[in-house]
mmCIF file of C-alpha atoms in Angstrom:
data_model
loop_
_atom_site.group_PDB
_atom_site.id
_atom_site.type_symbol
_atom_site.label_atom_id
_atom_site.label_comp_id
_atom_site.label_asym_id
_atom_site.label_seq_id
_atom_site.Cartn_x
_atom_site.Cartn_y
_atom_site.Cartn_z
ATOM 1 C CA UNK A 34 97.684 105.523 72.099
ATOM 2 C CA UNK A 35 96.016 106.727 68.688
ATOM 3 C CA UNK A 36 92.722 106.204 67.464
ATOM 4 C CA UNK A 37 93.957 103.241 64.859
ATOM 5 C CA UNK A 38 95.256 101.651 68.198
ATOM 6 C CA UNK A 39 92.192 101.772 70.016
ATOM 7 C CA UNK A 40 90.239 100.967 67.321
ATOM 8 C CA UNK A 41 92.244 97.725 66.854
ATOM 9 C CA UNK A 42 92.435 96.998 70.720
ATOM 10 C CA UNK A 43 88.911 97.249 71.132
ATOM 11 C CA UNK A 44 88.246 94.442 68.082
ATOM 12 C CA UNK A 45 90.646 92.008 69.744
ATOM 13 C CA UNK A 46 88.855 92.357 72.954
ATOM 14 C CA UNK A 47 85.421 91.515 71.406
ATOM 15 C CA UNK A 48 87.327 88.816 69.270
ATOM 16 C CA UNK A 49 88.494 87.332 72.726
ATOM 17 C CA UNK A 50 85.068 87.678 74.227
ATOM 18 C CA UNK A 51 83.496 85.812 71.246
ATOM 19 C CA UNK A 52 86.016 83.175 71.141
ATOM 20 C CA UNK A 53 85.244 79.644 72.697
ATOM 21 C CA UNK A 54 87.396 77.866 75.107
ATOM 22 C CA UNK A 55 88.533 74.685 73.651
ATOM 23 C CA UNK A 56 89.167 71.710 75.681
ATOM 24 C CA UNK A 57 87.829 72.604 79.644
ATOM 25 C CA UNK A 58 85.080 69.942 79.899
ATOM 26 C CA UNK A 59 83.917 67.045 78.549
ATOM 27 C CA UNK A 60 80.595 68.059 78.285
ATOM 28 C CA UNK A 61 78.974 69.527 74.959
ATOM 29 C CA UNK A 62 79.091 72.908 76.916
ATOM 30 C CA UNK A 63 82.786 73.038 76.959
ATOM 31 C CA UNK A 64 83.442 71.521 73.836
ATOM 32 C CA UNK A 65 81.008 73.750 71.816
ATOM 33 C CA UNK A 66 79.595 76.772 72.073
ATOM 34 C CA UNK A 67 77.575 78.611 69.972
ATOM 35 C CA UNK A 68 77.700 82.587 69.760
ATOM 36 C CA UNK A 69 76.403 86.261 68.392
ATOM 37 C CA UNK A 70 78.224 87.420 65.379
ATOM 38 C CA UNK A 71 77.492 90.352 62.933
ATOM 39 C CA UNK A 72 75.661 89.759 59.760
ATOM 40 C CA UNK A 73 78.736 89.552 57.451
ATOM 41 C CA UNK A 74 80.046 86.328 59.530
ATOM 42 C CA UNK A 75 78.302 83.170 58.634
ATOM 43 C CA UNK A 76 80.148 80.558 60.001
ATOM 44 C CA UNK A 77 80.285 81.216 63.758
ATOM 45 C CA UNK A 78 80.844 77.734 65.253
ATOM 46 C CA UNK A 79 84.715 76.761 65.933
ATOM 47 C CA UNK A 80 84.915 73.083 66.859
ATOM 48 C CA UNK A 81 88.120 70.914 68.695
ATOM 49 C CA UNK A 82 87.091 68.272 65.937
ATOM 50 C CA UNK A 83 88.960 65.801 66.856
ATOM 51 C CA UNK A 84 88.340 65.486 70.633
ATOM 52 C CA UNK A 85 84.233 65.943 69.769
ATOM 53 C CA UNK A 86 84.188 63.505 67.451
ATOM 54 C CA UNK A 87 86.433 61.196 69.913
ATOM 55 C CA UNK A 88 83.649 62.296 72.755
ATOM 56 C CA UNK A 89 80.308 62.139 71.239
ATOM 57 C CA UNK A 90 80.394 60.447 67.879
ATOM 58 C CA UNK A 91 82.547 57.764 67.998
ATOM 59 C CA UNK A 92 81.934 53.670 68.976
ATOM 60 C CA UNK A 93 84.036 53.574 71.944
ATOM 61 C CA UNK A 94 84.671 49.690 70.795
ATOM 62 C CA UNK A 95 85.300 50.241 67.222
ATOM 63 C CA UNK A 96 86.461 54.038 67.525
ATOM 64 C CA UNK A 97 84.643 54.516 64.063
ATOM 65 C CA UNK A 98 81.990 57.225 63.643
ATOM 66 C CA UNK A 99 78.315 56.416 64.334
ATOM 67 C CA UNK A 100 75.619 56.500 61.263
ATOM 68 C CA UNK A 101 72.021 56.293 60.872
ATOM 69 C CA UNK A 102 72.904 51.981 59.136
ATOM 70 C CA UNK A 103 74.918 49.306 60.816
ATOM 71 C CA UNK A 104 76.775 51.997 63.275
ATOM 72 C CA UNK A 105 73.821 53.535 64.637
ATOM 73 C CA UNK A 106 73.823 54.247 67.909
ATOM 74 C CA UNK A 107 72.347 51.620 70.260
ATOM 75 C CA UNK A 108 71.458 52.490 74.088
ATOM 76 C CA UNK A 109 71.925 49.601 76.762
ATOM 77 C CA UNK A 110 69.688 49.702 80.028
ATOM 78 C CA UNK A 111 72.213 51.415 81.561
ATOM 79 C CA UNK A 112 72.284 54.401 79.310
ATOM 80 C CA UNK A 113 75.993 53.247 78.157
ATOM 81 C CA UNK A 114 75.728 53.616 74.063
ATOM 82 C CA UNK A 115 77.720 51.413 71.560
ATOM 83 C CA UNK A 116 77.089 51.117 67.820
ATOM 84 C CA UNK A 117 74.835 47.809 66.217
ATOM 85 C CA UNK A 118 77.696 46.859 64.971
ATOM 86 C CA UNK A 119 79.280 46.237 67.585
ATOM 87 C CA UNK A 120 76.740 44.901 70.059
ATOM 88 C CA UNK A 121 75.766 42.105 67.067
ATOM 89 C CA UNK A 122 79.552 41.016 67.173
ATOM 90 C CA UNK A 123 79.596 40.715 71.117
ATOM 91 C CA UNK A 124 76.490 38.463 70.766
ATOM 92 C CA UNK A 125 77.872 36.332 67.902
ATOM 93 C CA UNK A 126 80.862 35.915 69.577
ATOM 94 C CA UNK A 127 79.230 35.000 73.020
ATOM 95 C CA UNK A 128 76.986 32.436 70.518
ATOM 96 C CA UNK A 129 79.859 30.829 69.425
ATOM 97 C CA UNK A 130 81.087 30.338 72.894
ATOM 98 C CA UNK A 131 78.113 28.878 74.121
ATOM 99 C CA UNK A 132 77.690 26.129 71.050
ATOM 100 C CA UNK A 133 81.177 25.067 71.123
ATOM 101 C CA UNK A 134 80.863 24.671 74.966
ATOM 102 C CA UNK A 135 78.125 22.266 74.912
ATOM 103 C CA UNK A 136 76.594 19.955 72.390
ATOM 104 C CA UNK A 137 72.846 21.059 73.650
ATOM 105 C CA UNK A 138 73.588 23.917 71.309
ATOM 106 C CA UNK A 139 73.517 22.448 67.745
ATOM 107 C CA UNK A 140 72.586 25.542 66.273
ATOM 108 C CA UNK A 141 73.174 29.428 67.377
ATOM 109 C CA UNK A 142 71.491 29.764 70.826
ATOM 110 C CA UNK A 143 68.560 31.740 70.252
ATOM 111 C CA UNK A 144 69.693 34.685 72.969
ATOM 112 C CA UNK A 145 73.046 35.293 75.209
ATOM 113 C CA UNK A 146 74.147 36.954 77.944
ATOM 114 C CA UNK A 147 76.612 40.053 77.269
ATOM 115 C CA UNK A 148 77.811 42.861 79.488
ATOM 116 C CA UNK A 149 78.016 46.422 79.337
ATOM 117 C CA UNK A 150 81.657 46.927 77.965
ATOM 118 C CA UNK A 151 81.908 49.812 80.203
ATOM 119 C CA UNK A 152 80.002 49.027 83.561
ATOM 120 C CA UNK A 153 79.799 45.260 82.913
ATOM 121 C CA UNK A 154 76.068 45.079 83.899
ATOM 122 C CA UNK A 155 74.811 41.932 82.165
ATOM 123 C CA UNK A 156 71.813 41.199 80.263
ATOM 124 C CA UNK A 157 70.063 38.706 78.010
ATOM 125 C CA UNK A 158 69.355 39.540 74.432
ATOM 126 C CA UNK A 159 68.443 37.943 70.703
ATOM 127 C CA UNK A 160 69.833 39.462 67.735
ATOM 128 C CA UNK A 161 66.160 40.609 67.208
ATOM 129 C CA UNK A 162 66.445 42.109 70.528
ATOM 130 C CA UNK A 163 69.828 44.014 70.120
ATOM 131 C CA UNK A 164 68.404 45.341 66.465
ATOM 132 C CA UNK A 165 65.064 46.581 68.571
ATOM 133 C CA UNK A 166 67.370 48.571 71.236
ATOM 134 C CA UNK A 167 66.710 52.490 71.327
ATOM 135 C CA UNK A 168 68.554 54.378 69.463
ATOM 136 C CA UNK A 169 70.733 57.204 71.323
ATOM 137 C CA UNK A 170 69.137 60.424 69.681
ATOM 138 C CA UNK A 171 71.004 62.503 71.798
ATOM 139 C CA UNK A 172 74.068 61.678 69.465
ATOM 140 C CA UNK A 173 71.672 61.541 66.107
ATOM 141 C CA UNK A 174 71.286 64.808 66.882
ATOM 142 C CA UNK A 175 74.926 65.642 67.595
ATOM 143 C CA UNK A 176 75.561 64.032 64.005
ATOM 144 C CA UNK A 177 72.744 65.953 62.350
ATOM 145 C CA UNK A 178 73.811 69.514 64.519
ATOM 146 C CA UNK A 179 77.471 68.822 63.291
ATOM 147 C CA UNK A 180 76.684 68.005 59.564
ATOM 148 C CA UNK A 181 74.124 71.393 59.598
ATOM 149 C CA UNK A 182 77.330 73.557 60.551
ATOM 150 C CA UNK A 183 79.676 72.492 57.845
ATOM 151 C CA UNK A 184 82.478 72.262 60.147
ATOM 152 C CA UNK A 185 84.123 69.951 57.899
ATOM 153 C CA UNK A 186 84.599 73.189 55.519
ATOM 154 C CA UNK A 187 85.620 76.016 57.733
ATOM 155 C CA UNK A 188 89.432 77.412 56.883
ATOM 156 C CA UNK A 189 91.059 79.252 60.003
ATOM 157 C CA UNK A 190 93.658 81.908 59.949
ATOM 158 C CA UNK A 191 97.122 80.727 59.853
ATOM 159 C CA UNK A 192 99.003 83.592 61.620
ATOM 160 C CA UNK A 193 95.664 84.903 64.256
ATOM 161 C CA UNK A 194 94.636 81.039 65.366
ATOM 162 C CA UNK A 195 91.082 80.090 65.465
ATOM 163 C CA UNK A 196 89.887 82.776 63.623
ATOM 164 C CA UNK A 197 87.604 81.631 60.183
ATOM 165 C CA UNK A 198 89.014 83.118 57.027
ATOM 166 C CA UNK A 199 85.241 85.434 56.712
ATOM 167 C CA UNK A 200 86.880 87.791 54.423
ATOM 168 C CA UNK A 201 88.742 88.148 51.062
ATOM 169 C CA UNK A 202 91.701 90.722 50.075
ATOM 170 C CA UNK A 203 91.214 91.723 46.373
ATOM 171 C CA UNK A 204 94.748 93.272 45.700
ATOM 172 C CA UNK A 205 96.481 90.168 47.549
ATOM 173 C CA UNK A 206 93.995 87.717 46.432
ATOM 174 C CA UNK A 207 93.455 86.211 49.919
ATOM 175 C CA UNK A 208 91.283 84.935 52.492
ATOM 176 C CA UNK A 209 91.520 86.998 55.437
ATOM 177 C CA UNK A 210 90.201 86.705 58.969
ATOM 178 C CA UNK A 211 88.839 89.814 61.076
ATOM 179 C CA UNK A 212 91.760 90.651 62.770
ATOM 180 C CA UNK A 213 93.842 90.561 59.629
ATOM 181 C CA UNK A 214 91.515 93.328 57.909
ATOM 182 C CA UNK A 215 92.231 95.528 61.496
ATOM 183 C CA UNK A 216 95.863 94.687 61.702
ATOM 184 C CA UNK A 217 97.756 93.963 57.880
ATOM 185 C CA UNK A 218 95.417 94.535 55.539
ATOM 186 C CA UNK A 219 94.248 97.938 56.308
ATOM 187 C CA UNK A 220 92.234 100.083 53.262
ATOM 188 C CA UNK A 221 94.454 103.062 53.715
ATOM 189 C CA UNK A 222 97.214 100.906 52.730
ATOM 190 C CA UNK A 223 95.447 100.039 49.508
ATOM 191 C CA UNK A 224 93.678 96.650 50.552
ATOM 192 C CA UNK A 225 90.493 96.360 49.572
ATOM 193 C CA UNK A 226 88.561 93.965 51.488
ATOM 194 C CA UNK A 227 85.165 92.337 51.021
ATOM 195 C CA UNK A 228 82.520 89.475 52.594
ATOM 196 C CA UNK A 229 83.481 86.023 51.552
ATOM 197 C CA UNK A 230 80.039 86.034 49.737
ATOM 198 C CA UNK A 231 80.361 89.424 48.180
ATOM 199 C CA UNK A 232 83.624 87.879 46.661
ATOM 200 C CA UNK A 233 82.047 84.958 45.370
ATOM 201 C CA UNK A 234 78.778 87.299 44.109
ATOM 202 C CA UNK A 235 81.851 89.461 41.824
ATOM 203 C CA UNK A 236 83.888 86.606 40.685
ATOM 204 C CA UNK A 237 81.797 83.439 40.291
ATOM 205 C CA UNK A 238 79.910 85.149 37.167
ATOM 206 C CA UNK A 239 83.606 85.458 35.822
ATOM 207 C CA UNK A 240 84.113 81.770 36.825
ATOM 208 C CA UNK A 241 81.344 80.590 35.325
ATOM 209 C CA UNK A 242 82.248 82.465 31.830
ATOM 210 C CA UNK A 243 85.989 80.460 32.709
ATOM 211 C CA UNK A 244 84.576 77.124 32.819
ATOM 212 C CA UNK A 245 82.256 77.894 30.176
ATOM 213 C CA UNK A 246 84.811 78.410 28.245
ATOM 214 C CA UNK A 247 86.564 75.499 29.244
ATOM 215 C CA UNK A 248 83.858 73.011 28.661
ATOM 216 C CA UNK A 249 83.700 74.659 24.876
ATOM 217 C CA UNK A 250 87.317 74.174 24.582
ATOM 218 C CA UNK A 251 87.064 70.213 26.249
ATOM 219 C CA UNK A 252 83.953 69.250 24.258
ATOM 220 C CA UNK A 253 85.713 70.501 20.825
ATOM 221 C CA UNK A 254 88.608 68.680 22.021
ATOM 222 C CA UNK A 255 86.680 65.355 23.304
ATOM 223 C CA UNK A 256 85.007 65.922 19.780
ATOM 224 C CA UNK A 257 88.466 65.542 17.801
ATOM 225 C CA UNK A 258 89.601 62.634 20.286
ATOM 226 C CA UNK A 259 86.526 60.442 19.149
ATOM 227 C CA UNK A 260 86.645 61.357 15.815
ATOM 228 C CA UNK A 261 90.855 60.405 16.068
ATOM 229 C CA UNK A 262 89.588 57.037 17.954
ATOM 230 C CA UNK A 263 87.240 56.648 14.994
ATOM 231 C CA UNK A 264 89.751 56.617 12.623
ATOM 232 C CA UNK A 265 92.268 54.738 14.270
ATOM 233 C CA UNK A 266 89.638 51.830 14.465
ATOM 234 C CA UNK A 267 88.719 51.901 10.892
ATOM 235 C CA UNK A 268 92.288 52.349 9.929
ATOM 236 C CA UNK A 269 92.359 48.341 9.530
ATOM 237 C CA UNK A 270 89.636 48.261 7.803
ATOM 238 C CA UNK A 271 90.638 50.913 5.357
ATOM 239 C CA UNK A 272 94.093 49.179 4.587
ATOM 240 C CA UNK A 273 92.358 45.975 4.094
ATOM 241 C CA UNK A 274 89.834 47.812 1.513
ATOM 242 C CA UNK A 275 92.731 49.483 -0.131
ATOM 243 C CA UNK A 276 95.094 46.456 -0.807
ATOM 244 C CA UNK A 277 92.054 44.527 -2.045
ATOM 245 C CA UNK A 278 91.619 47.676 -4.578
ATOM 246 C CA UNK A 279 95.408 48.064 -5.617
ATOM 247 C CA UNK A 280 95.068 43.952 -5.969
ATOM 248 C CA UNK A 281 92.204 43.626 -8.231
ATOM 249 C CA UNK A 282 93.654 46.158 -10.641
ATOM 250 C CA UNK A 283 96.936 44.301 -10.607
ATOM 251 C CA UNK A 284 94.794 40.590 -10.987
ATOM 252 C CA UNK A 285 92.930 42.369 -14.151
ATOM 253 C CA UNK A 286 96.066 43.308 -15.577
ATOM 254 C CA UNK A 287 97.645 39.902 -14.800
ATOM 255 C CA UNK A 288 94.610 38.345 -16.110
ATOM 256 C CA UNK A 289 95.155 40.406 -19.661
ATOM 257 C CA UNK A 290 98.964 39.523 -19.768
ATOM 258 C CA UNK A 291 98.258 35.934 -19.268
ATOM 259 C CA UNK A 292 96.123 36.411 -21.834
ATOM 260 C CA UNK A 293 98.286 37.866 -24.403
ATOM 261 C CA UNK A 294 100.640 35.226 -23.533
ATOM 262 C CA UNK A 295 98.445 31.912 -24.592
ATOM 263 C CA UNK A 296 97.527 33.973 -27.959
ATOM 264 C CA UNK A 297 101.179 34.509 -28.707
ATOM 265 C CA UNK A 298 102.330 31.109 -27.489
ATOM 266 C CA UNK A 299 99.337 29.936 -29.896
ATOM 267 C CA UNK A 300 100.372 32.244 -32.380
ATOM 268 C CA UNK A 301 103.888 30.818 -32.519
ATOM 269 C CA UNK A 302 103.043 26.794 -32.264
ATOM 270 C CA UNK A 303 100.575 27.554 -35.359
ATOM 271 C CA UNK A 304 103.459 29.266 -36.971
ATOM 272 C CA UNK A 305 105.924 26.505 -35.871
ATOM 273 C CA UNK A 306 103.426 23.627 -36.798
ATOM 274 C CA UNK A 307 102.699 24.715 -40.573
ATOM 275 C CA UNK A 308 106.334 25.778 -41.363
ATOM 276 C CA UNK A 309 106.888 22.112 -39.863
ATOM 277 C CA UNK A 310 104.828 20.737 -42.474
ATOM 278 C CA UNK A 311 106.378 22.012 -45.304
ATOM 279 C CA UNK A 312 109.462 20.953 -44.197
ATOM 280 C CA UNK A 313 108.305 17.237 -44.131
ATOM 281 C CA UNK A 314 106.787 17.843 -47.120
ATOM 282 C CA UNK A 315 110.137 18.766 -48.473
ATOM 283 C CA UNK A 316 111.997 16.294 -46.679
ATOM 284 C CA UNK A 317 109.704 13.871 -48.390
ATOM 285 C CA UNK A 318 110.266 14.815 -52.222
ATOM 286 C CA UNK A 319 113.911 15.158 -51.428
ATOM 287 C CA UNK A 320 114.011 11.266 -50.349
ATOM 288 C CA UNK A 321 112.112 10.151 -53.038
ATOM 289 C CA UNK A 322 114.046 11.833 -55.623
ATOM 290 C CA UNK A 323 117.520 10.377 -53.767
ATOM 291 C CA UNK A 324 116.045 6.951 -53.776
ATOM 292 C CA UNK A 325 115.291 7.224 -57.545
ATOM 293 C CA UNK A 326 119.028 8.438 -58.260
ATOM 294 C CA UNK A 327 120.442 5.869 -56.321
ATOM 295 C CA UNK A 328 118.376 3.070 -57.762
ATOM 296 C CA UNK A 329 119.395 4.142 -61.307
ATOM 297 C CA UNK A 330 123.139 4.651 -60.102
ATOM 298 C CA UNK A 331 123.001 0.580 -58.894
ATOM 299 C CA UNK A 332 121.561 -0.560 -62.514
ATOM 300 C CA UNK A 333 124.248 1.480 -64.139
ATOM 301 C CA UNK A 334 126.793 -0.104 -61.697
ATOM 302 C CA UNK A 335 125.789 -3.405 -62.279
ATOM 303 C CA UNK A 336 125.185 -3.305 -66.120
ATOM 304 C CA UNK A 337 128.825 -1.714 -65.956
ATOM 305 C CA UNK A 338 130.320 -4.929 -64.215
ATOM 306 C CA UNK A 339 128.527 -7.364 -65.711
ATOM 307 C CA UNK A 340 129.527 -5.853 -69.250
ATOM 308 C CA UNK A 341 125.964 -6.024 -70.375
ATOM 309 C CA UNK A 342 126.519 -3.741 -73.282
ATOM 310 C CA UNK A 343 122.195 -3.683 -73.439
ATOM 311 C CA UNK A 344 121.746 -3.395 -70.186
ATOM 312 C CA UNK A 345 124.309 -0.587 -69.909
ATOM 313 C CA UNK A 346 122.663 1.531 -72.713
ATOM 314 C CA UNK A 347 119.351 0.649 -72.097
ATOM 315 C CA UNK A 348 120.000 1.776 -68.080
ATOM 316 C CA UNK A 349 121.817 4.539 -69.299
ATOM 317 C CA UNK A 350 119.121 6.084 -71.148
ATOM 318 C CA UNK A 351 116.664 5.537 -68.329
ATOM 319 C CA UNK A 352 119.049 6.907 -65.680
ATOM 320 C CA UNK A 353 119.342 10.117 -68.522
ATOM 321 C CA UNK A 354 115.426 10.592 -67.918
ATOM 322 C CA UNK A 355 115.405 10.079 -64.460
ATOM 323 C CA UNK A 356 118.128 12.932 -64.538
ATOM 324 C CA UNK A 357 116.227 15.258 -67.160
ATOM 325 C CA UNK A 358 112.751 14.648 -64.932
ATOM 326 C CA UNK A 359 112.798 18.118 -63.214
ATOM 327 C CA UNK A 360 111.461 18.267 -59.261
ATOM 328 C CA UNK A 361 111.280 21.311 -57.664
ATOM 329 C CA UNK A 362 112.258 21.418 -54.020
ATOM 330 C CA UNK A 363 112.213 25.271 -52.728
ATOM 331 C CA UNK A 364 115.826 25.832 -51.656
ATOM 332 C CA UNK A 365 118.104 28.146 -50.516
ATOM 333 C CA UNK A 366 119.582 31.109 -52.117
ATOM 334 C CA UNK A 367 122.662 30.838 -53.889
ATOM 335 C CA UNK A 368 124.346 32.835 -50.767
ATOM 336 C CA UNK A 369 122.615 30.472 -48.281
ATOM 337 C CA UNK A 370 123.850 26.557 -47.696
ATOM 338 C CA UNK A 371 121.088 25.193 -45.812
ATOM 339 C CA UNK A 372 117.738 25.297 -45.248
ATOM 340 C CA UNK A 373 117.793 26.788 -41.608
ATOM 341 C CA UNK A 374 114.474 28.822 -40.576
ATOM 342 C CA UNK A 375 114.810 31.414 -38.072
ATOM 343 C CA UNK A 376 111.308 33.019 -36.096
ATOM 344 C CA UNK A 377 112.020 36.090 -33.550
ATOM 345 C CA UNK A 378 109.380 37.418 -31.508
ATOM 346 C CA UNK A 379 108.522 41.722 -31.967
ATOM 347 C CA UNK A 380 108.474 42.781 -28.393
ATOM 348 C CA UNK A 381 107.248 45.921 -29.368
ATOM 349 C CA UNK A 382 105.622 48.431 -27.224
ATOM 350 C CA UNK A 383 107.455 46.405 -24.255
ATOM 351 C CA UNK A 384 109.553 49.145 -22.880
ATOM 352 C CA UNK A 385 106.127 51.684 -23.243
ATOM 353 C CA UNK A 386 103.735 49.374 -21.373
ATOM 354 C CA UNK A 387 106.802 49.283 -18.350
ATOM 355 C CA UNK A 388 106.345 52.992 -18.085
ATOM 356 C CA UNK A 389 103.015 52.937 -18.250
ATOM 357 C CA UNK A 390 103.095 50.237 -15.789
ATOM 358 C CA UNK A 391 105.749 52.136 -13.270
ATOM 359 C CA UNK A 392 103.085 54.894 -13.099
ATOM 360 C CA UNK A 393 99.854 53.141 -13.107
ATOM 361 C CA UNK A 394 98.010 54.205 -10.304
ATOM 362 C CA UNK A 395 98.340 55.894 -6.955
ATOM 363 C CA UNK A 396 97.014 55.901 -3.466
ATOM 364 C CA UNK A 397 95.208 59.712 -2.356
ATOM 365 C CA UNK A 398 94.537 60.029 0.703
ATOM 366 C CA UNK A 399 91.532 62.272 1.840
ATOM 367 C CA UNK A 400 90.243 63.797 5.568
ATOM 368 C CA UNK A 401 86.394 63.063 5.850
#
């Protein structure tokens, strides 16, 4: 046998005469047991957790876990323990009993007889009396010993069982127990291994800087995301400002248009009104001057069948003046055979204010 062989026997045979032997009584003795370990192990107490817990901190009605509240741990006379809980229920129950058993008990009896779940010795209690019961301190101080060892966070080797993960590989970038750093991850193969808190002394500055950096990274981000939730509430508000915008400048250039449109329609009835006139005016001086001719032409006619030779001349020679008696009536041009008068509105400018129209205005849109 070498020296690296009895080297590494020699460590198993102190790890065997440190380990604890699980599971041979059901005393605290058997179950626990506390022992010597070099400076660079902190965590030296191994723990069957589950049978414990089952043992010494646990209601044996309820099975749940005692506390320092409403499962603390209550000692009967006859040093049998069982959690307030608990012991309150038996006596409501036994209460309840009682009153519906006879009507001398219109109200909760004022104390009941239970027994001792496990030896059945019987006693008398109030609620008053069952919150007044010692508590067991033997298992307070099983709950405050088991909370001080952090058993809760100890990691054990997977491949050498029972043996707390005390170390850390650097190259592999794992925990390691004792006999792994004797047995696979040897220095002369390259591993370098350290103390669990030497590990965390090297790398938690480097965490730190990590989730430094992270935070930066999650604020700037958590900055942007309220800003974005910002803007995604005013968003309804902005489109709500911007159509009343876009609408006003549309309503003011309605408002001109309409404008322009009674001015031109009043434009055009003035127009239409006065060249009306004249026309009635004209209309007028033509009617008279018919009504002359035609009063003339009936003398004539009758003077002409009566064969009044007087009457004819003297008719004729007024009908002669009525014809030389000059009216003017404006008329039409030699080319033109009626009177007809013809407006047409200038829509000048039309097709320019449509462009000017098709790009009047836009909609920029800038990041505050």
């Amino acid at each position: 046998m070498d020296e690296e062989e009895k080297k590494a026997e020699e460590k198993r045979k102190q790890l065997e005469e440190e380990t604890l032997d699980i599971g041979s009584s059901g005393s605290v003795d058997g179950l626990v047991k506390q022992k010597e370990a070099p400076a660079d192990r902190k965590r030296n107490l191994v723990f069957d957790e589950e049978r414990f817990e089952d043992t010494f901190l646990k209601c044996l009605i309820c099975r749940e876990n005692f506390d320092d509240d409403e499962k603390s741990p209550k000692m009967l006379p006859c040093h049998h323990t069982f959690c307030l809980d608990c012991l309150r229920q038996m006596f409501r129950v036994e209460g309840e009993f009682r009153q519906n058993l006879s009507s001398a008990f219109r109200h909760m009896p004022m104390a009941v007889k239970i027994c001792c779940p496990s030896c059945r010795e019987a006693l008398i209690l109030s609620d008053a009396e069952i919150v007044r019961l010692p508590n067991d301190h033997t298992v307070l101080e099983l709950l405050t010993f088991v909370k001080s060892t952090g058993k809760k966070d100890v990691q054990y080797c997977v491949k050498h069982k029972m043996q707390p993960l005390n170390f850390f590989c650097e190259p592999c970038i794992l925990p390691v127990c004792c006999d792994c750093t004797v047995l696979d991850h040897k220095e002369k193969n390259g591993h370098r291994v350290m103390n669990v808190d030497e590990a965390l002394d090297k790398y938690t500055p480097v965490l730190d800087e990590t989730l430094a950096d992270l935070q930066s990274a999650e604020q700037t981000l958590q900055d942007k995301r309220q800003s974005l939730e910002k803007a995604a509430d005013n968003i309804e508000q902005i489109q709500r400002e911007l159509a009343v915008q876009i609408r006003q400048t549309f309503d003011r250039l309605r408002d001109a248009i309409d404008e322009r449109e009674r001015e031109l329609f009043k434009m055009s009835e003035s127009e239409i009104d006065r060249k009306r006139m004249e026309i009635d005016e004209q209309l007028q001086i033509v009617q008279s001057r018919q009504e002359a001719l035609m009063a003339e032409k009936e003398k004539l006619n009758s003077a002409r069948d009566d064969k009044n030779i007087s009457a004819m001349f003297s008719n004729h020679q007024t009908a002669r003046e009525t014809l030389e008696k000059k009216v003017h009536i404006p008329g039409p041009s030699p080319s033109s055979k009626d009177f007809a008068v013809s407006f047409q509105f200038n829509s000048r400018q039309e097709n320019v204010i449509k462009a000017s129209i098709a790009g009047l205005g836009d909609v920029s849109f800038k990041l505050s």
